[in-house]
XYZ file of C-alpha atoms in Angstrom:
644
model
C -38.266 -68.654 -23.411
C -35.653 -66.247 -22.073
C -37.640 -65.279 -18.988
C -39.794 -68.258 -17.986
C -38.792 -71.305 -15.983
C -41.486 -73.837 -16.899
C -40.678 -77.496 -17.334
C -41.519 -77.303 -21.040
C -39.159 -74.394 -21.596
C -36.332 -76.094 -19.712
C -36.860 -79.210 -21.828
C -36.706 -77.207 -25.057
C -33.647 -75.185 -24.017
C -31.843 -78.352 -22.972
C -32.481 -80.070 -26.289
C -32.807 -77.472 -29.052
C -30.552 -74.863 -30.652
C -33.072 -72.399 -32.070
C -32.154 -70.067 -34.944
C -34.676 -67.373 -35.882
C -34.563 -65.479 -39.166
C -36.631 -62.565 -37.938
C -37.535 -61.351 -41.416
C -36.646 -63.210 -44.596
C -37.784 -60.321 -46.786
C -36.765 -56.967 -45.250
C -37.788 -55.039 -48.373
C -41.248 -56.545 -48.380
C -41.748 -55.831 -44.695
C -41.011 -52.133 -45.217
C -42.838 -51.839 -48.544
C -45.784 -54.026 -47.590
C -45.250 -56.320 -50.582
C -44.863 -60.053 -51.117
C -41.784 -59.522 -53.280
C -38.552 -57.784 -52.396
C -37.611 -54.360 -53.770
C -36.932 -55.902 -57.191
C -40.273 -57.687 -57.189
C -38.902 -61.204 -56.669
C -40.829 -63.772 -54.682
C -37.939 -65.010 -52.556
C -39.751 -68.266 -51.871
C -39.328 -69.179 -55.548
C -35.635 -68.292 -55.774
C -33.822 -71.077 -53.950
C -32.685 -73.065 -56.985
C -31.609 -69.843 -58.745
C -30.380 -67.691 -55.842
C -30.534 -64.511 -57.875
C -31.320 -62.392 -54.811
C -29.033 -61.487 -51.879
C -31.726 -62.391 -49.344
C -31.862 -65.919 -50.745
C -28.098 -66.283 -50.752
C -28.005 -65.161 -47.117
C -30.530 -67.850 -46.179
C -28.582 -70.460 -48.142
C -25.407 -69.518 -46.263
C -27.137 -70.162 -42.939
C -28.551 -73.490 -44.122
C -25.213 -74.755 -45.458
C -23.413 -73.647 -42.298
C -25.820 -75.236 -39.825
C -27.433 -78.141 -41.697
C -30.522 -77.587 -39.525
C -32.476 -80.674 -38.525
C -35.815 -78.847 -38.786
C -36.803 -75.828 -40.886
C -40.149 -74.128 -40.308
C -41.070 -71.448 -42.849
C -43.935 -69.300 -41.569
C -46.381 -68.071 -44.214
C -50.008 -67.075 -44.772
C -52.809 -67.455 -45.632
C -54.729 -70.732 -45.853
C -57.845 -71.715 -43.918
C -57.802 -73.976 -41.988
C -54.155 -73.650 -41.107
C -51.922 -75.644 -43.444
C -48.946 -77.587 -42.130
C -46.744 -79.484 -44.570
C -45.574 -82.189 -45.643
C -46.894 -82.050 -49.170
C -48.948 -83.844 -51.776
C -47.313 -85.895 -54.526
C -45.330 -86.012 -56.660
C -42.357 -86.024 -54.312
C -38.971 -85.271 -55.828
C -36.892 -88.456 -56.117
C -33.683 -86.661 -55.171
C -34.799 -86.469 -51.538
C -34.355 -89.410 -49.200
C -38.100 -89.151 -48.877
C -38.660 -92.218 -46.708
C -36.490 -90.689 -43.994
C -37.928 -87.219 -44.418
C -41.601 -88.210 -44.316
C -41.104 -90.531 -41.333
C -40.451 -87.506 -39.141
C -42.083 -84.691 -41.089
C -45.530 -86.292 -40.936
C -45.250 -87.081 -37.238
C -43.970 -83.577 -36.517
C -46.823 -82.033 -38.518
C -49.312 -84.018 -36.461
C -47.622 -82.812 -33.293
C -47.965 -79.209 -34.479
C -51.593 -79.861 -35.404
C -52.309 -81.309 -31.965
C -50.638 -78.419 -30.135
C -52.578 -75.905 -32.217
C -55.857 -77.673 -31.430
C -55.135 -77.975 -27.727
C -54.053 -74.362 -27.275
C -56.530 -72.581 -29.570
C -59.246 -74.994 -30.647
C -58.341 -74.401 -34.303
C -57.939 -77.278 -36.721
C -55.221 -77.771 -39.309
C -54.825 -79.609 -42.580
C -51.782 -81.592 -43.687
C -51.572 -81.853 -47.491
C -49.726 -85.204 -47.482
C -52.509 -86.728 -45.427
C -55.534 -84.713 -46.511
C -55.110 -83.689 -50.169
C -54.734 -85.566 -53.429
C -52.655 -83.048 -55.401
C -51.623 -79.440 -56.083
C -49.481 -78.714 -53.009
C -46.395 -80.671 -54.019
C -42.770 -80.605 -52.915
C -41.387 -81.409 -56.384
C -39.351 -78.251 -57.188
C -36.427 -77.085 -55.024
C -37.497 -73.452 -55.279
C -39.136 -73.156 -51.849
C -37.283 -72.609 -48.577
C -38.282 -75.890 -46.856
C -37.888 -77.978 -50.008
C -34.397 -76.610 -50.578
C -33.560 -77.260 -46.922
C -34.589 -80.926 -47.234
C -31.522 -81.445 -49.443
C -29.378 -80.392 -46.492
C -30.977 -82.973 -44.214
C -33.780 -80.844 -42.779
C -37.301 -81.910 -41.989
C -38.746 -78.889 -43.750
C -42.274 -77.508 -43.420
C -44.176 -74.531 -44.746
C -46.820 -73.349 -42.286
C -49.685 -71.254 -43.675
C -51.512 -69.365 -40.951
C -55.248 -68.834 -41.535
C -55.679 -65.341 -40.108
C -54.454 -61.846 -40.986
C -54.719 -60.476 -37.446
C -53.258 -61.387 -34.038
C -54.810 -64.859 -34.361
C -52.478 -65.556 -37.279
C -49.491 -64.914 -35.023
C -51.038 -67.073 -32.324
C -51.564 -69.952 -34.753
C -47.936 -69.840 -35.841
C -46.773 -69.524 -32.242
C -48.482 -72.647 -31.004
C -47.701 -74.713 -34.084
C -44.009 -73.873 -33.700
C -44.267 -74.634 -30.003
C -45.576 -78.063 -30.882
C -42.591 -78.626 -33.163
C -40.124 -77.554 -30.463
C -41.655 -80.009 -28.018
C -41.628 -82.766 -30.635
C -37.963 -82.174 -31.447
C -37.053 -82.108 -27.766
C -38.675 -85.488 -27.255
C -37.340 -87.142 -30.429
C -34.081 -85.394 -31.257
C -31.796 -88.415 -30.973
C -33.831 -90.539 -33.360
C -34.410 -87.597 -35.706
C -30.756 -86.684 -35.941
C -29.852 -90.337 -36.438
C -32.027 -90.375 -39.558
C -30.629 -87.024 -40.682
C -27.165 -88.562 -40.502
C -28.508 -91.559 -42.411
C -29.421 -89.213 -45.285
C -25.795 -88.122 -45.521
C -24.488 -91.671 -44.952
C -26.495 -93.021 -47.872
C -25.030 -90.393 -50.130
C -21.455 -90.819 -48.939
C -21.564 -94.622 -49.282
C -23.599 -94.582 -52.507
C -26.359 -96.618 -50.874
C -29.712 -97.182 -52.584
C -32.750 -95.149 -51.643
C -35.816 -96.719 -50.063
C -39.470 -95.999 -50.870
C -41.951 -94.605 -48.386
C -42.827 -97.268 -45.814
C -46.204 -98.987 -45.808
C -46.723 -97.714 -42.269
C -46.625 -94.133 -43.536
C -48.696 -94.854 -46.642
C -51.499 -96.234 -44.463
C -51.920 -92.784 -42.926
C -53.249 -91.205 -46.135
C -55.966 -92.376 -48.547
C -54.194 -90.770 -51.504
C -51.735 -92.346 -53.920
C -48.222 -91.072 -53.208
C -46.736 -92.523 -56.436
C -44.096 -94.262 -54.395
C -42.275 -95.511 -57.491
C -41.378 -91.888 -58.267
C -39.712 -91.282 -54.890
C -36.526 -93.188 -55.744
C -33.914 -92.739 -58.448
C -30.694 -94.393 -59.602
C -27.927 -91.839 -59.201
C -25.098 -91.796 -61.749
C -21.521 -92.243 -60.623
C -20.624 -88.656 -61.502
C -21.264 -85.638 -63.676
C -18.429 -84.448 -65.904
C -18.203 -80.733 -66.748
C -15.473 -79.653 -69.188
C -13.845 -76.347 -68.302
C -12.899 -75.080 -71.749
C -13.804 -75.184 -75.430
C -14.187 -77.141 -77.608
C -15.765 -79.612 -75.175
C -17.448 -76.794 -73.249
C -19.951 -74.619 -75.120
C -19.702 -71.888 -72.475
C -16.600 -71.738 -70.246
C -18.117 -68.720 -68.464
C -21.309 -70.563 -67.555
C -19.375 -73.694 -66.611
C -17.318 -71.687 -64.119
C -20.487 -70.074 -62.811
C -22.119 -73.474 -62.310
C -19.085 -74.879 -60.500
C -19.043 -71.926 -58.109
C -22.799 -72.314 -57.603
C -22.347 -75.969 -56.651
C -19.576 -75.152 -54.201
C -21.598 -72.319 -52.629
C -24.388 -74.837 -52.072
C -22.078 -77.211 -50.187
C -21.601 -79.648 -53.059
C -18.183 -81.266 -53.340
C -16.516 -80.645 -56.712
C -13.311 -82.253 -57.972
C -10.974 -81.621 -60.880
C -9.201 -84.336 -62.803
C -5.441 -84.351 -62.403
C -5.004 -86.424 -65.554
C -6.740 -86.916 -68.910
C -9.444 -89.591 -69.078
C -11.848 -91.031 -71.618
C -15.632 -91.237 -71.201
C -18.005 -92.490 -73.889
C -15.268 -92.291 -76.496
C -14.319 -88.687 -75.700
C -11.006 -87.779 -74.089
C -11.291 -85.096 -71.422
C -8.199 -83.083 -70.478
C -6.621 -82.550 -67.114
C -8.590 -79.884 -65.241
C -12.026 -81.212 -66.189
C -14.526 -80.835 -63.351
C -16.086 -83.981 -61.891
C -18.947 -84.028 -59.404
C -18.762 -87.458 -57.802
C -22.150 -88.558 -56.555
C -20.898 -90.566 -53.581
C -21.111 -87.525 -51.339
C -23.382 -86.571 -48.424
C -25.569 -84.155 -50.383
C -25.894 -86.195 -53.554
C -29.593 -85.349 -53.803
C -28.913 -81.634 -54.128
C -26.081 -82.263 -56.579
C -28.381 -84.383 -58.723
C -31.310 -81.970 -58.631
C -29.001 -79.216 -59.878
C -27.280 -81.283 -62.567
C -29.943 -83.657 -63.928
C -32.196 -83.065 -66.936
C -35.285 -83.473 -64.765
C -38.230 -85.794 -65.355
C -41.224 -85.402 -67.614
C -44.162 -85.853 -65.228
C -46.823 -84.748 -67.716
C -48.365 -88.211 -67.997
C -46.948 -90.016 -64.989
C -48.319 -89.007 -62.593
C -50.008 -86.223 -64.567
C -51.140 -84.374 -61.440
C -51.844 -80.674 -61.177
C -48.758 -78.962 -59.817
C -48.406 -76.003 -57.484
C -45.548 -74.337 -59.374
C -42.757 -75.149 -61.831
C -41.967 -78.755 -62.630
C -38.852 -78.645 -64.807
C -35.386 -77.207 -64.212
C -31.815 -78.128 -65.060
C -28.829 -75.890 -64.585
C -26.769 -77.484 -67.368
C -29.617 -77.253 -69.883
C -30.942 -73.837 -68.861
C -27.587 -72.243 -68.064
C -26.010 -73.489 -71.284
C -23.356 -75.759 -69.777
C -21.998 -78.844 -71.526
C -21.902 -81.788 -69.151
C -21.707 -85.545 -69.513
C -23.063 -88.265 -67.265
C -20.705 -90.948 -65.966
C -23.066 -93.844 -65.310
C -20.417 -96.257 -63.984
C -17.452 -95.039 -61.977
C -14.152 -94.651 -63.817
C -10.771 -94.761 -62.145
C -9.858 -91.095 -62.531
C -7.455 -89.241 -60.255
C -9.036 -86.036 -58.959
C -8.541 -83.358 -56.339
C -11.067 -81.217 -54.481
C -11.496 -77.612 -55.638
C -12.944 -74.701 -53.688
C -13.575 -72.403 -56.649
C -13.700 -72.544 -60.431
C -10.879 -71.355 -62.618
C -12.105 -68.183 -64.381
C -12.201 -68.339 -68.195
C -9.051 -67.016 -69.810
C -9.390 -64.376 -72.484
C -6.821 -63.356 -75.048
C -6.131 -60.646 -77.611
C -4.899 -61.885 -80.955
C -1.541 -60.401 -81.878
C -0.768 -58.541 -85.069
C -1.840 -55.371 -86.834
C -5.592 -54.835 -86.669
C -7.965 -52.472 -88.425
C -10.662 -53.706 -86.066
C -11.175 -56.133 -83.216
C -13.987 -58.692 -83.022
C -15.521 -60.765 -80.235
C -18.364 -63.257 -80.277
C -21.852 -62.945 -78.726
C -21.639 -66.422 -77.236
C -21.531 -65.559 -73.534
C -23.483 -63.416 -71.129
C -20.225 -61.655 -70.328
C -20.038 -60.481 -73.945
C -23.406 -58.747 -73.532
C -22.359 -57.054 -70.297
C -19.110 -55.943 -71.906
C -20.912 -54.557 -74.956
C -23.256 -52.416 -72.895
C -20.414 -51.131 -70.753
C -18.449 -50.082 -73.840
C -21.494 -48.309 -75.270
C -22.008 -46.464 -71.982
C -18.412 -45.190 -72.266
C -18.939 -43.871 -75.768
C -16.792 -46.466 -77.519
C -17.772 -47.069 -81.145
C -19.136 -50.560 -81.723
C -20.724 -52.389 -84.640
C -22.679 -55.625 -84.919
C -22.461 -57.952 -87.914
C -25.778 -58.308 -89.767
C -24.538 -61.339 -91.708
C -21.549 -63.720 -91.719
C -18.226 -62.350 -92.963
C -14.734 -63.672 -93.589
C -11.406 -62.329 -92.424
C -7.984 -63.982 -92.657
C -9.587 -67.228 -93.780
C -11.970 -67.359 -90.826
C -15.742 -66.993 -90.871
C -17.421 -64.783 -88.279
C -21.154 -65.348 -87.931
C -24.078 -62.947 -87.610
C -24.076 -61.052 -84.330
C -20.301 -60.705 -83.993
C -19.309 -57.473 -82.240
C -16.711 -55.272 -83.955
C -14.587 -52.460 -82.489
C -12.959 -50.219 -85.130
C -9.273 -49.673 -84.421
C -9.350 -45.993 -85.412
C -10.301 -44.766 -81.935
C -8.253 -43.856 -78.890
C -6.877 -46.556 -76.599
C -8.484 -49.336 -78.627
C -5.751 -51.842 -77.731
C -6.316 -51.120 -74.048
C -10.032 -51.720 -74.568
C -9.289 -55.053 -76.238
C -7.023 -56.059 -73.357
C -9.706 -55.065 -70.869
C -12.273 -57.277 -72.604
C -9.858 -60.187 -72.365
C -8.814 -59.701 -68.744
C -11.996 -58.378 -67.112
C -14.564 -60.382 -69.056
C -12.532 -63.402 -70.171
C -13.362 -62.790 -73.840
C -11.392 -63.910 -76.867
C -10.574 -60.894 -79.023
C -9.710 -61.403 -82.692
C -7.682 -59.012 -84.842
C -9.415 -58.183 -88.139
C -7.516 -57.043 -91.217
C -10.545 -55.250 -92.654
C -13.843 -53.878 -91.435
C -16.788 -55.965 -92.660
C -19.393 -54.117 -94.722
C -22.761 -55.524 -93.623
C -22.833 -54.106 -90.102
C -25.017 -51.990 -87.824
C -23.714 -49.107 -85.754
C -24.622 -49.799 -82.139
C -25.875 -47.253 -79.644
C -27.596 -47.153 -76.287
C -31.299 -47.752 -76.811
C -33.947 -46.487 -74.433
C -36.353 -49.248 -73.514
C -39.861 -49.003 -72.076
C -40.690 -52.181 -70.165
C -44.038 -53.640 -69.158
C -42.778 -57.061 -68.158
C -42.149 -59.545 -65.375
C -39.310 -59.341 -62.871
C -37.137 -61.739 -64.861
C -37.004 -59.322 -67.787
C -36.360 -56.373 -65.494
C -33.620 -58.244 -63.630
C -31.878 -59.138 -66.880
C -32.000 -55.576 -68.215
C -30.649 -54.149 -64.961
C -27.888 -56.711 -64.435
C -26.721 -56.536 -68.045
C -26.574 -52.756 -68.244
C -29.492 -51.838 -70.516
C -31.165 -48.432 -70.227
C -34.809 -49.071 -69.328
C -37.831 -47.598 -67.597
C -40.725 -49.605 -66.182
C -44.075 -48.537 -67.637
C -47.284 -49.667 -65.925
C -50.756 -50.265 -67.297
C -51.813 -47.121 -65.462
C -49.075 -45.159 -67.236
C -50.247 -46.373 -70.641
C -53.870 -45.624 -69.859
C -52.819 -42.144 -68.742
C -51.220 -41.510 -72.136
C -47.583 -41.632 -71.014
C -45.203 -40.108 -73.560
C -43.274 -42.946 -75.228
C -41.669 -40.791 -77.902
C -38.295 -40.860 -76.173
C -38.068 -44.654 -76.253
C -36.754 -46.952 -78.965
C -38.236 -50.293 -77.870
C -41.267 -51.504 -75.932
C -40.857 -54.911 -74.241
C -43.850 -56.744 -72.857
C -44.460 -60.020 -71.070
C -47.099 -60.906 -68.529
C -49.442 -63.499 -67.056
C -52.668 -61.735 -68.042
C -53.447 -60.180 -71.410
C -52.369 -56.535 -71.392
C -54.310 -55.426 -74.469
C -57.630 -56.197 -72.792
C -56.646 -54.045 -69.801
C -55.910 -50.973 -71.904
C -58.352 -48.142 -72.361
C -58.700 -46.421 -75.711
C -56.039 -43.998 -74.493
C -53.693 -46.833 -73.601
C -54.154 -48.549 -76.950
C -53.639 -45.285 -78.822
C -50.472 -44.626 -76.809
C -48.949 -47.879 -78.016
C -50.255 -47.605 -81.579
C -48.753 -44.131 -81.918
C -45.445 -45.440 -80.582
C -45.350 -48.195 -83.204
C -46.486 -45.859 -85.993
C -43.573 -43.597 -85.111
C -41.056 -46.390 -85.631
C -40.942 -47.812 -82.130
C -39.833 -51.449 -82.027
C -41.499 -54.216 -80.054
C -40.435 -57.410 -78.290
C -43.350 -59.556 -77.136
C -42.788 -62.514 -74.810
C -45.300 -65.243 -74.042
C -49.035 -65.259 -74.561
C -49.681 -61.645 -73.564
C -46.695 -60.430 -75.565
C -47.857 -62.267 -78.685
C -51.499 -61.327 -78.129
C -50.604 -57.630 -78.046
C -48.831 -57.917 -81.394
C -51.866 -59.578 -82.957
C -54.375 -57.123 -81.461
C -52.253 -54.140 -82.522
C -51.899 -55.584 -86.054
C -48.114 -55.579 -85.894
C -47.334 -58.980 -87.425
C -49.645 -61.335 -89.262
C -49.321 -64.527 -87.256
C -51.539 -67.293 -85.969
C -50.513 -69.116 -82.845
C -51.520 -71.775 -80.354
C -50.859 -72.084 -76.659
C -50.633 -74.694 -73.981
C -52.358 -74.206 -70.648
C -51.260 -71.165 -68.685
C -49.467 -73.352 -66.129
C -47.803 -75.778 -68.555
C -44.093 -75.440 -67.926
C -40.759 -77.102 -68.436
C -37.752 -77.538 -70.682
C -38.026 -77.915 -74.454
C -35.592 -79.128 -77.046
C -35.206 -76.251 -79.487
C -33.599 -75.917 -82.900
C -31.907 -72.512 -83.133
C -30.931 -70.960 -86.462
C -27.252 -70.239 -85.950
C -27.049 -67.329 -88.439
C -30.314 -65.620 -87.525
C -29.972 -62.159 -85.997
C -31.949 -63.055 -82.847
C -30.507 -66.516 -82.231
C -27.067 -65.427 -83.404
C -24.410 -68.090 -82.793
C -26.574 -70.205 -80.486
C -25.942 -73.960 -80.661
C -28.316 -75.411 -83.255
C -29.540 -78.153 -80.911
C -30.246 -76.668 -77.515
C -32.947 -75.887 -74.969
C -35.356 -73.277 -73.628
C -37.841 -72.879 -70.784
C -41.563 -72.299 -71.240
C -44.302 -71.288 -68.839
C -47.581 -71.119 -70.723
C -45.971 -72.098 -74.054
C -46.798 -70.333 -77.332
C -45.971 -71.564 -80.832
C -46.746 -70.200 -84.271
C -48.850 -71.907 -86.933
C -49.027 -69.173 -89.601
C -46.095 -66.828 -90.101
C -45.826 -66.084 -93.808
C -43.193 -63.464 -94.646
C -41.526 -63.605 -91.222
C -38.050 -64.718 -90.202
C -38.018 -67.794 -87.983
C -35.295 -67.779 -85.339
C -36.081 -71.020 -83.524
C -38.296 -74.082 -83.816
C -39.552 -76.546 -81.261
C -37.640 -79.733 -81.975
C -39.287 -82.389 -84.103
C -40.329 -85.584 -82.319
C -39.943 -85.994 -78.558
C -39.303 -82.343 -77.775
C -40.306 -82.131 -74.112
C -37.462 -82.866 -71.700
C -38.821 -82.271 -68.218
C -41.654 -80.576 -66.410
C -45.430 -80.710 -66.612
C -47.071 -79.900 -69.948
C -50.403 -81.689 -70.025
C -50.937 -83.522 -73.326
C -47.849 -82.105 -75.007
C -47.721 -85.200 -77.197
C -51.138 -84.292 -78.603
C -50.365 -80.574 -78.969
C -48.915 -80.747 -82.517
C -46.298 -78.235 -81.348
C -43.360 -80.352 -82.540
C -41.463 -78.669 -85.344
C -43.363 -75.384 -85.035
C -41.668 -71.959 -84.793
C -41.327 -70.593 -81.279
C -39.400 -67.358 -82.020
C -40.166 -65.173 -85.051
C -39.383 -61.619 -86.113
C -40.287 -59.273 -88.920
C -41.073 -55.711 -89.943
C -44.319 -53.843 -89.402
C -44.124 -50.500 -91.189
C -41.120 -48.726 -89.668
C -40.986 -51.067 -86.654
C -38.980 -54.240 -86.040
C -41.056 -56.804 -84.152
C -39.814 -59.901 -82.309
C -42.143 -62.483 -80.744
C -41.041 -65.248 -78.375
C -43.122 -68.212 -77.254
C -40.487 -69.181 -74.689
C -39.771 -67.362 -71.445
C -36.093 -66.388 -71.857
C -35.676 -64.792 -68.420
C -38.168 -66.680 -66.210
C -37.498 -65.633 -62.592
C -33.905 -64.861 -63.661
C -33.169 -68.587 -63.977
C -32.644 -69.678 -67.644
C -29.376 -67.804 -68.169
C -28.708 -69.660 -71.422
C -31.526 -67.729 -73.123
C -30.785 -64.295 -71.657
C -28.813 -63.496 -74.812
C -31.896 -64.051 -76.965
C -33.472 -60.976 -75.416
C -30.218 -59.038 -75.794
C -29.997 -60.037 -79.459
C -33.597 -58.990 -80.054
C -32.794 -55.583 -78.564
C -29.660 -55.200 -80.674
C -31.515 -56.456 -83.751
C -33.816 -53.458 -83.465
C -30.876 -51.307 -84.571
C -31.470 -52.661 -88.081
């Protein structure tokens, strides 16, 4: 384009501003891997944004609000050009998107055919299911919320022909945009206008529906938006001020307008103080705001289609943020904010023989591991205790005052981490001395990300390492999660390596079906369990035991994420940390036949003792792709619980 003078090129240059992200995954390009250096699939990270590469892409999208986003992938034969199969997320303005996305896909298909003779397939037109645009985890799907006509293109070839296929498909899109840009940008503006004026959505037009033989479940493409979401900043209305501040900053980073009340107001019988955050939904990017803040929909039975990836997400539920829905607009005075107020910590005054802080935030876990790394003496309460008329629950962290600079440490916890530090008159008796534990990890990237970000000392151990008889004697805990069953992949040497580790007092945390299966096959805990399908996923209502050592100080009624759910049916002699809620326990996602599963009311986290080892089994996925931050602390508590 820079050196030719053809009529086509002049037309494109006169009508298109072209941005090229030369490589979305620099690590993967150098390493020859799909994931980045930490193992993350960046094209699943857009609703979490745990990785710097994703955040960089988001910054470009929010700055430019591109009209078209083409994400070049491989490999599908014949070439695949989106738009997608149903179900289509109702938070899009899908009628406007599909009007141009389908026509643009056909233009790319035609250009590809003319230039190369190769055919293409368009899932919206040609497939019934299983290539959906429901979750906002993919690059193009995320970009749709910013007004883009987003497409994933899957080239069919792994040689020069793959480059050629992408080249000509993109060329077709550039020509299409050049010829239709005024009408396309008018409809992009209409997306924002609908949001700003709180206008109703429209279903997919009959003209579009006639172009595919497959049911698009048009009734699921529209939604009634609430007037606003209300997010308290501080306790007691906010269960986690730290996570609330994190969510507010996340919204702002994603170009969502956030306000703060400048006066108290009452909603649903509750009075909210001045400074409460309000996300008004009459804003240009209301769809993105809603897809971040809603509970999600249960699509297990309607439409009940097979899904390509996850189907349930909710930042308030999975990040542990209290928020209320304002269905009808209230007359509340507010002002725009450009960042959240950080949580304010404090140190209780008075003479102290020890200081205590609660394990109720992710910041408390990070602080604990930092203190341990500095050699500061710390204890953890094994049971509730009372001091000065107050009750401190299981899991409370305690710093004895008989060590150097302890007041400075307490002040640091308050100022750096925003923690509330309580002065204790006496040291409680039922406590465990904490220390840095060495952890061997055979687990997914979510677990590894959590351990790294929160300051745990861990080493990744592979199946090959185990089968080679790696020495595990220097480790305290073995953590395992995985999509395929590890025990069946171990040789006799690998199995003996683990059995010797457990016989020597090594502790174990097993997550998901492979984690639980390993415990059963290694005869660690006597449990029976059932599972959903391997791709069943979504958000569950969970009953947490507040005083249990693993679910220490979690809200009793809360949530968790599952992918391939596991629940326990026989667990005699074990401690139960959490149950699946009785009744209608499934909030959002796709879990086929969950109503017939008989999982309601069953344990989903248990722990117990096997000889000298402490074993914890989780049927949830507490760190799935680094997203469900609310349940990160469950894994931390399980690690700390291994101290006895």
